[in-house]
Structures are given as C-alpha cells and as structure tokens.
Amino acid sequence: MDEHATSTDATGGGTAPARMQALHQGAYGPPEVLSVTEVDRPEAGPGQVLVRVRAAGLDRGTWHLVAGLPYLIRPIEGWRRPRHEILGLDLSGEVVAVGEGVDGLRPGTEVYGTARGALAEYVVADPARLAPKPAGISFEAAAAVPVSALTALQALRDQADVVAGQRVLILGASGGVGSYAVQLAKALGAHVTGVCSAAKAELVAGLGADEVIDYRTTDPVDGSTRYDAILDIGGNRPLRALRRALTPRGTLVIVGGEGGGRLLGGTERLLRALLWSPLLRQRMRTFISSENRADLEALSAHLESGAVVPAVERVVALGDVAAELARLERGEVRGKVVVAVGAAG
Ligand SMILES: NC(=O)c1ccc[n+]([C@@H]2O[C@H](COP(=O)([O-])OP(=O)(O)OC[C@H]3O[C@@H](n4cnc5c(N)ncnc54)[C@H](OP(=O)(O)O)[C@@H]3O)[C@@H](O)[C@H]2O)c1
C-alpha cells in the first residue's frame, strides 16, 4: 500500500506529484466527452482523508453531471464547463492517508461513501461522508450503495414515515434508488408494490416486492388500490393522478423522474407539489438526499443482516463508463452498474 501522495520522479531530481488514472470530463455533453487520463494524485488536507478507490458506483446523477442538464445544476456545477473535472461520487476503498485533525479513520480502514472525483484511483474525501465498509460486503457491492440507497432510506424513513403494515407504491422499482427502496420498505414491514417495465419485473420480485406492476400495460395509479405512501422515482406522472392512488392522509414523496425540460428538469412538478401541500390532507414531499455517516451506518446494518443486497447488474472498467452511462440513459440498466477502479497496483 502506498501511503504517500508524492514520490521521487524518474530523473531522480526533487519530488513530483504521483500520477493516477482518472475519468476526466473537460466539457458538458454526451458520454463521449469522458476520457481516461493520467492526472496528479491529490493529497489530503486538514480534516480530509485520501482514499485509494477500489470501486465506484454510477447512477442517474452521474449522467446529469456529464450532460450538464438540467441547466438548473450549472450555477453549482459550473456554467460553461464542469467545475469538477474528475467524475464520480459513490465509492468504496481504503484510507491511505489522513489529514490533520481527522479522528476515527486510519490508513488501512476500508470505507464506503461519497466523494467528488471518485472515478479515479485516489480521491480526497470528507470523513463525514464515509463509513466503515460493512463486514462481508465486497468493494463492488459497497460502491453500489451510497447515493441510491441513502435516497431510498431517507424517502421512506424521513419523508414518508413508513411503518409496518402500510402499503407502499414504488414507481421506478427496478432502478438505482428503487431497487433499494423495495428492500428497505420490506425491511420496515411494509406491503410493497413495485412498478417497472416487464423486462425487469423478475428483478423487482426477487428484491422482495409483494406485487409488481408493468407500467406499460397497467396504470399503477388508477385509484383501484390506495397506498399510504408513494415513492415517485420514475415516470413524471401528474400530481392529480398520483393523489388518486393515495389514502386520504397518505404521503407522496417525489424523488425524481427524467424527461422534464432542459432548463428545470422535473422541478416544475416539485414546486407545484410543495405549493399545494399545505392545502391538502395528503402530504406532498420532496427532498435532496443527504450524504452522511449516520445514514451510511444505518444502511450498513441492513447490508450486514442481508436484508438489503445491492442489485449489481455488472462490474465494468473505467474505460467502459461512457458506454454504461449511455445504457443508463436508454433505460437498459437493471439495478446498479459498478466500476472496478485500481484493482491492480
Ligand atoms: N431527490 C434526490 O436526492 C435524488 C437522489 C438520487 C436520484 N434522484 C433522481 O431519481 C430518479 C431515479 O434515479 P435512479 O438512479 O433510480 O434512476 P434509474 O436507475 O435510471 O431508474 C429509473 C427507474 O424509473 C423507472 N421508470 C421509467 N419510466 C417509468 C414510468 N413511466 N413509470 C414508472 N417507472 C418508470 C425505470 O423502470 P424501467 O427501467 O423498468 O423502465 C427505473 O426503475 C432520477 O431522476 C434521479 O435524478 C433524486
């Protein structure tokens, strides 16, 4: 294990930053803007740790950052070109260096969590966004967890307040967030109906859904069944239709949904939901997931007990990320895709 962020260069004169492979994004655009490039290895500053990345996860958010869409994200992510030139967020790996003032993490600690620039051999991380890797879980499985599973957990537990015995409808049960939502809702004791395309129905049933609806042949919100909670992860259905499928005091949690305008994405619908909510007995909720250690640890307990098993469709190399993001955009991915990073060396 290399615990140093600098090394003597090949000419023997002075020190030069060590180099690493990373997935570089110089511009917004289709996944082809990405290239595997050699860059300087970063160093951990005070309050930070340097993680040797073993695996990194992909999700819809990664695609949005590559495309720079909706434009709403650009004030934060960079107007004309991405502020973060190395892509990636979800990761698993091992701590190799610890900055001043960091407690609880040491070189050699195996971790999972989030850090910008995770699609690289090394990344600087905020310890508050990392947790020890769950026992008995592979690096690849752990890297499939963070943002998708945190989002599912927070939607069910904090937004919908799901308790045992309730009926929960998960629109978009076969994707990154949905595959965790099905398992976590079951772990909370809910009766779960998962909605996805027919091709992925078997996956969703295997995750534990009590019922699976193919949205292409059946309207899951026709009102014939009322749900205590609806997690709206895919489909962008009108609020009116979603409310029809809720119990009189049920909760709609709008998690996401693709296909809105290039400027605001699906946010017009979110704003309408928030404006209506105080006037209704039904609750309309939306949120942005929080990346934090306590919730990662809550997920670790579910992973270690086997109640939640990451639905990893495939593990690919850094050079395959562009093709996998294109598959994700076409709706071809079942569950999660993981990138094996720096397995050698
Ligand atoms: N609020 C937050 O903090 C937060 C965090 C993470 C993600 N998100 C957002 O949540 C959304 C989902 O993310 P993800 O990573 O889970 O994406 P994903 O892996 O691509 O999954 C999308 C899911 O939506 C389903 N779907 C597509 N059309 C549908 C329809 N008409 N009716 C019902 N389901 C439909 C897909 O089913 P099939 O593939 O079977 O067609 C799939 O299960 C994205 O918009 C993402 O940006 C929000």
Coordinates of C-alpha atoms and ligand atoms in Angstrom, one line a residue:
M1 CA 0.0 0.0 0.0
D2 CA 1.3 3.4 -0.9
E3 CA 0.7 5.9 1.9
H4 CA 2.5 8.8 0.2
A5 CA 0.9 11.3 -2.2
T6 CA 4.3 12.3 -3.6
S7 CA 7.2 10.3 -5.0
T8 CA 10.7 10.9 -6.3
D9 CA 10.4 11.4 -10.1
A10 CA 12.1 9.1 -12.6
T11 CA 15.0 11.5 -13.2
G12 CA 15.9 11.4 -9.5
G13 CA 15.7 15.2 -9.2
G14 CA 13.3 16.5 -6.5
T15 CA 9.8 15.3 -6.0
A16 CA 6.9 15.3 -8.4
P17 CA 3.3 14.5 -7.6
A18 CA 2.5 10.9 -8.1
R19 CA 0.2 10.2 -11.0
M20 CA -3.0 8.2 -11.2
Q21 CA -5.7 7.2 -13.7
A22 CA -8.9 9.1 -13.6
L23 CA -12.0 9.6 -15.7
H24 CA -11.7 13.2 -17.0
Q25 CA -14.6 15.4 -18.1
G26 CA -13.4 18.6 -19.8
A27 CA -16.9 19.7 -21.1
Y28 CA -20.6 19.0 -20.8
G29 CA -22.1 16.8 -23.5
P30 CA -22.7 13.2 -24.4
P31 CA -20.8 10.5 -22.5
E32 CA -18.1 10.6 -25.3
V33 CA -16.8 13.8 -23.6
L34 CA -15.2 11.4 -21.0
S35 CA -11.7 10.1 -21.3
V36 CA -9.4 8.0 -19.1
T37 CA -6.5 10.3 -18.4
E38 CA -3.4 10.4 -16.2
V39 CA -3.5 13.2 -13.7
D40 CA -1.7 14.3 -10.5
R41 CA -2.7 12.3 -7.4
P42 CA -4.5 14.5 -4.9
E43 CA -3.3 15.0 -1.3
A44 CA -5.4 15.0 1.8
G45 CA -5.6 18.4 3.5
P46 CA -6.6 19.1 7.1
G47 CA -9.8 17.4 8.0
Q48 CA -9.6 15.2 4.9
V49 CA -8.6 11.7 4.0
L50 CA -7.1 10.2 0.9
V51 CA -8.9 7.1 -0.2
R52 CA -7.5 4.5 -2.6
V53 CA -10.6 3.8 -4.6
R54 CA -11.4 0.1 -5.2
A55 CA -14.8 0.6 -6.8
A56 CA -17.1 3.4 -7.8
G57 CA -20.9 3.5 -8.5
L58 CA -22.8 5.0 -11.4
D59 CA -26.2 6.5 -11.3
R60 CA -28.6 9.0 -13.0
G61 CA -26.9 11.8 -11.1
T62 CA -23.6 10.9 -12.8
W63 CA -25.3 11.2 -16.2
H64 CA -26.8 14.6 -15.3
L65 CA -23.3 15.9 -14.4
V66 CA -21.8 14.7 -17.7
A67 CA -24.7 16.2 -19.7
G68 CA -24.8 19.4 -17.6
L69 CA -28.6 19.0 -17.5
P70 CA -30.9 20.3 -16.4
Y71 CA -29.3 23.8 -16.6
L72 CA -30.5 24.3 -13.1
I73 CA -27.4 22.4 -11.8
R74 CA -25.0 24.7 -13.6
P75 CA -24.8 27.6 -11.1
I76 CA -23.3 25.0 -8.7
E77 CA -21.5 22.6 -11.1
G78 CA -20.1 25.3 -13.5
W79 CA -21.8 27.4 -16.2
R80 CA -19.8 26.6 -19.3
R81 CA -17.8 23.6 -18.2
P82 CA -17.8 21.3 -15.2
R83 CA -16.1 22.7 -12.1
H84 CA -15.1 19.1 -11.1
E85 CA -13.1 17.7 -13.9
I86 CA -12.9 14.2 -12.5
L87 CA -16.3 12.5 -12.5
G88 CA -17.7 10.2 -9.8
L89 CA -19.3 10.3 -6.4
D90 CA -20.1 6.8 -4.9
L91 CA -17.1 4.9 -3.8
S92 CA -15.6 2.1 -1.8
G93 CA -11.9 1.8 -1.0
E94 CA -9.3 2.0 1.7
V95 CA -7.9 5.1 3.5
V96 CA -4.3 5.6 2.6
A97 CA -3.5 9.0 4.2
V98 CA -5.2 11.0 6.9
G99 CA -5.1 14.8 7.2
E100 CA -4.5 16.7 10.3
G101 CA -7.5 16.7 12.8
V102 CA -9.2 13.6 11.5
D103 CA -10.3 11.1 14.1
G104 CA -11.6 7.6 13.7
L105 CA -10.1 6.8 10.3
R106 CA -6.6 5.4 9.8
P107 CA -4.6 4.2 6.9
G108 CA -5.9 0.8 6.1
T109 CA -9.5 1.4 7.2
E110 CA -11.9 0.1 4.5
V111 CA -14.6 2.6 3.8
Y112 CA -17.6 3.4 1.6
G113 CA -19.4 6.6 1.0
T114 CA -19.2 9.6 -1.3
A115 CA -16.5 12.0 -2.6
R116 CA -16.5 14.1 -5.8
G117 CA -14.0 12.7 -8.2
A118 CA -14.4 9.1 -7.2
L119 CA -13.9 7.7 -10.7
A120 CA -10.1 7.7 -10.1
E121 CA -7.5 5.6 -8.4
Y122 CA -7.4 8.0 -5.5
V123 CA -9.8 10.6 -4.2
V124 CA -9.8 13.1 -1.3
A125 CA -12.8 12.6 0.9
D126 CA -14.6 14.3 3.8
P127 CA -14.7 11.7 6.6
A128 CA -18.2 12.8 7.5
R129 CA -19.4 11.3 4.2
L130 CA -17.6 7.9 4.8
A131 CA -18.4 4.9 7.0
P132 CA -16.5 1.7 7.6
K133 CA -17.3 -0.8 4.8
P134 CA -19.9 -3.3 6.1
A135 CA -18.4 -6.6 7.1
G136 CA -18.7 -9.4 4.5
I137 CA -19.7 -7.0 1.7
S138 CA -17.4 -6.7 -1.4
F139 CA -15.9 -3.4 -2.5
E140 CA -18.0 -3.7 -5.7
A141 CA -21.3 -4.2 -3.8
A142 CA -20.5 -1.4 -1.3
A143 CA -19.8 1.1 -4.1
A144 CA -23.3 0.4 -5.5
V145 CA -24.9 1.6 -2.2
P146 CA -24.3 5.3 -1.2
V147 CA -26.4 7.8 -3.1
S148 CA -29.1 5.5 -4.3
A149 CA -29.6 3.7 -1.0
L150 CA -29.3 6.9 1.1
T151 CA -32.0 8.4 -1.1
A152 CA -34.3 5.4 -0.7
L153 CA -33.8 5.3 3.1
Q154 CA -34.4 9.0 3.6
A155 CA -37.5 8.9 1.3
L156 CA -39.1 6.0 3.2
R157 CA -38.0 6.8 6.8
D158 CA -37.8 10.6 6.9
Q159 CA -40.2 11.8 4.2
A160 CA -42.9 9.1 4.2
D161 CA -42.6 7.9 7.8
V162 CA -43.3 4.4 6.6
V163 CA -44.3 1.9 9.4
A164 CA -45.0 -1.8 9.4
G165 CA -48.3 -2.8 7.8
Q166 CA -48.5 0.2 5.4
R167 CA -49.0 -0.2 1.7
V168 CA -46.1 1.5 -0.3
L169 CA -46.1 2.0 -4.1
I170 CA -42.6 2.4 -5.6
L171 CA -42.8 3.9 -9.1
G172 CA -39.4 3.1 -10.6
A173 CA -38.6 0.0 -8.6
S174 CA -36.0 -1.6 -11.0
G175 CA -33.5 1.3 -11.0
G176 CA -30.8 2.5 -8.6
V177 CA -33.0 4.2 -6.0
G178 CA -35.9 1.8 -6.5
S179 CA -34.0 -1.4 -6.0
Y180 CA -33.0 -0.2 -2.5
A181 CA -36.5 1.3 -1.8
V182 CA -38.2 -2.1 -2.4
Q183 CA -35.8 -3.9 0.0
L184 CA -35.8 -1.1 2.7
A185 CA -39.6 -0.8 2.6
K186 CA -39.9 -4.6 3.1
A187 CA -37.4 -4.3 6.0
L188 CA -39.7 -1.7 7.5
G189 CA -42.5 -4.2 7.4
A190 CA -44.5 -2.6 4.6
H191 CA -46.5 -4.3 1.9
V192 CA -44.7 -3.2 -1.3
T193 CA -45.9 -2.8 -4.9
G194 CA -43.1 -2.2 -7.3
V195 CA -43.6 -0.6 -10.7
C196 CA -41.2 -1.1 -13.6
S197 CA -41.1 -2.4 -17.2
A198 CA -42.0 -6.0 -17.9
A199 CA -38.3 -6.9 -18.7
K200 CA -37.3 -6.0 -15.1
A201 CA -40.3 -7.5 -13.3
E202 CA -38.4 -10.6 -12.3
L203 CA -35.6 -8.4 -10.7
V204 CA -38.2 -6.5 -8.6
A205 CA -40.0 -9.6 -7.5
G206 CA -36.6 -11.0 -6.5
L207 CA -35.9 -8.0 -4.4
G208 CA -39.0 -8.9 -2.3
A209 CA -41.9 -6.8 -3.8
D210 CA -45.2 -8.3 -2.9
E211 CA -46.7 -7.2 -6.2
V212 CA -45.1 -6.0 -9.4
I213 CA -46.9 -3.8 -12.0
D214 CA -45.7 -3.2 -15.6
Y215 CA -46.4 0.5 -16.2
R216 CA -46.6 -0.1 -19.9
T217 CA -49.7 -2.4 -19.7
T218 CA -51.3 -1.3 -16.4
D219 CA -51.9 2.1 -14.9
P220 CA -50.4 1.8 -11.4
V221 CA -52.2 4.9 -10.1
D222 CA -55.8 4.3 -11.5
G223 CA -57.1 4.5 -7.9
S224 CA -58.2 0.8 -7.7
T225 CA -55.7 0.5 -4.9
R226 CA -54.9 3.2 -2.4
Y227 CA -51.4 3.5 -0.8
D228 CA -50.2 5.0 2.4
A229 CA -47.0 6.2 0.7
I230 CA -46.0 6.6 -2.9
L231 CA -42.3 7.0 -3.8
D232 CA -42.3 8.7 -7.2
I233 CA -38.9 7.8 -8.7
G234 CA -39.7 7.5 -12.4
G235 CA -42.5 8.3 -14.8
N236 CA -43.2 12.0 -14.1
R237 CA -47.0 11.4 -13.6
P238 CA -49.2 14.4 -12.9
L239 CA -49.9 15.1 -9.3
R240 CA -53.6 14.7 -9.8
A241 CA -53.1 11.1 -10.9
L242 CA -50.7 10.3 -8.0
R243 CA -53.1 11.7 -5.4
R244 CA -55.8 9.5 -6.7
A245 CA -53.8 6.5 -5.6
L246 CA -53.1 7.8 -2.1
T247 CA -55.1 7.2 1.0
P248 CA -56.8 10.4 2.3
R249 CA -53.8 11.0 4.6
G250 CA -51.2 9.3 2.5
T251 CA -47.8 10.8 1.6
L252 CA -46.4 11.3 -1.9
V253 CA -42.6 11.6 -2.0
I254 CA -41.3 13.0 -5.3
V255 CA -37.8 11.6 -5.5
G256 CA -37.0 12.2 -9.2
G257 CA -38.0 11.5 -12.7
E258 CA -36.4 12.0 -16.1
G259 CA -37.7 13.8 -19.2
G260 CA -38.6 17.2 -17.9
G261 CA -37.4 20.4 -19.7
R262 CA -33.7 21.1 -20.2
L263 CA -33.9 24.2 -18.0
L264 CA -35.6 22.9 -14.9
G265 CA -35.9 19.1 -15.4
G266 CA -38.9 17.9 -13.4
T267 CA -38.7 20.7 -10.9
E268 CA -41.9 22.4 -12.1
R269 CA -43.8 19.4 -10.8
L270 CA -41.9 19.6 -7.5
L271 CA -42.8 23.2 -7.0
R272 CA -46.5 22.6 -7.7
A273 CA -46.4 19.8 -5.1
L274 CA -44.9 22.0 -2.5
L275 CA -47.3 24.8 -3.1
W276 CA -50.3 22.5 -2.9
S277 CA -49.2 20.6 0.1
P278 CA -50.3 23.0 2.9
L279 CA -53.8 23.0 1.4
L280 CA -54.2 19.2 1.4
R281 CA -54.7 16.5 3.9
Q282 CA -52.4 14.3 1.8
R283 CA -48.8 15.2 2.2
M284 CA -46.7 16.2 -0.8
R285 CA -43.0 15.9 -0.1
T286 CA -39.7 16.3 -2.0
F287 CA -36.1 16.4 -0.8
I288 CA -32.5 16.2 -1.8
S289 CA -30.7 13.3 -0.3
S290 CA -28.1 13.9 2.4
E291 CA -24.7 12.1 2.3
N292 CA -23.9 11.4 5.9
R293 CA -22.1 8.8 8.0
A294 CA -25.0 8.1 10.4
D295 CA -27.3 7.0 7.5
L296 CA -24.5 5.0 5.8
E297 CA -24.1 3.2 9.1
A298 CA -27.9 2.6 9.2
L299 CA -27.5 1.1 5.7
S300 CA -24.5 -1.0 6.8
A301 CA -26.7 -2.7 9.4
H302 CA -29.2 -3.7 6.7
L303 CA -26.4 -4.9 4.4
E304 CA -24.7 -6.9 7.2
S305 CA -28.0 -8.6 8.1
G306 CA -28.7 -9.5 4.5
A307 CA -32.0 -7.5 4.5
V308 CA -30.6 -5.4 1.7
V309 CA -28.5 -6.8 -1.1
P310 CA -27.2 -4.4 -3.8
A311 CA -28.6 -5.3 -7.2
V312 CA -25.4 -5.0 -9.1
E313 CA -26.0 -5.8 -12.8
R314 CA -22.4 -5.6 -13.9
V315 CA -18.9 -4.5 -12.9
V316 CA -17.0 -2.6 -15.6
A317 CA -13.7 -0.8 -16.1
L318 CA -13.1 2.9 -16.1
G319 CA -12.9 2.9 -19.9
D320 CA -16.4 1.5 -20.1
V321 CA -18.1 4.3 -18.2
A322 CA -19.2 6.3 -21.2
A323 CA -20.9 3.2 -22.7
E324 CA -22.6 2.4 -19.4
L325 CA -23.9 5.9 -19.0
A326 CA -25.4 5.7 -22.5
R327 CA -27.1 2.4 -21.4
L328 CA -28.4 4.1 -18.3
E329 CA -29.8 6.9 -20.3
R330 CA -31.6 4.5 -22.6
G331 CA -33.1 2.7 -19.5
E332 CA -31.3 -0.6 -20.1
V333 CA -29.6 -0.9 -16.7
R334 CA -31.2 -3.3 -14.2
G335 CA -30.4 -2.0 -10.7
K336 CA -26.8 -0.7 -10.5
V337 CA -23.6 -0.6 -12.5
V338 CA -20.3 -0.5 -10.7
V339 CA -16.8 0.4 -11.9
A340 CA -13.8 -1.5 -10.7
V341 CA -11.0 1.0 -10.1
G342 CA -7.4 0.5 -9.5
A343 CA -7.8 -3.2 -8.6
A344 CA -4.1 -3.8 -9.5
G345 CA -1.2 -1.9 -8.1
Ligands
LIG1 N1 -34.0 13.5 -4.7 C1 -32.8 13.1 -4.7 O1 -32.0 13.5 -3.8 C2 -32.4 12.1 -5.7 C3 -31.3 11.2 -5.4 C4 -31.0 10.2 -6.4 C5 -31.7 10.2 -7.6 N2 -32.7 11.1 -7.8 C6 -33.5 11.1 -9.1 O2 -34.3 9.9 -9.0 C7 -34.5 9.4 -10.4 C8 -34.2 8.0 -10.4 O3 -32.8 7.7 -10.2 P1 -32.3 6.3 -10.4 O4 -30.8 6.4 -10.2 O5 -33.0 5.3 -9.6 O6 -32.6 6.0 -12.0 P2 -32.6 4.7 -12.8 O7 -31.7 3.7 -12.2 O8 -32.5 5.1 -14.2 O9 -34.1 4.2 -12.5 C9 -35.3 4.8 -13.1 C10 -36.5 3.9 -12.8 O10 -37.6 4.6 -13.3 C11 -38.4 3.6 -13.9 N3 -39.4 4.2 -14.9 C12 -39.1 4.7 -16.1 N4 -40.3 5.2 -16.7 C13 -41.3 4.9 -15.8 C14 -42.7 5.0 -15.8 N5 -43.3 5.6 -16.8 N6 -43.4 4.6 -14.7 C15 -42.8 4.0 -13.7 N7 -41.4 3.8 -13.6 C16 -40.7 4.2 -14.6 C17 -37.5 2.6 -14.5 O11 -38.1 1.4 -14.9 P3 -37.7 0.5 -16.2 O12 -36.2 0.7 -16.3 O13 -38.1 -0.9 -15.8 O14 -38.4 1.1 -17.3 C18 -36.5 2.5 -13.4 O15 -36.9 1.6 -12.4 C19 -33.7 10.3 -11.3 O16 -34.4 11.3 -11.9 C20 -32.6 10.9 -10.3 O17 -32.1 12.1 -10.8 C21 -33.1 12.0 -6.9

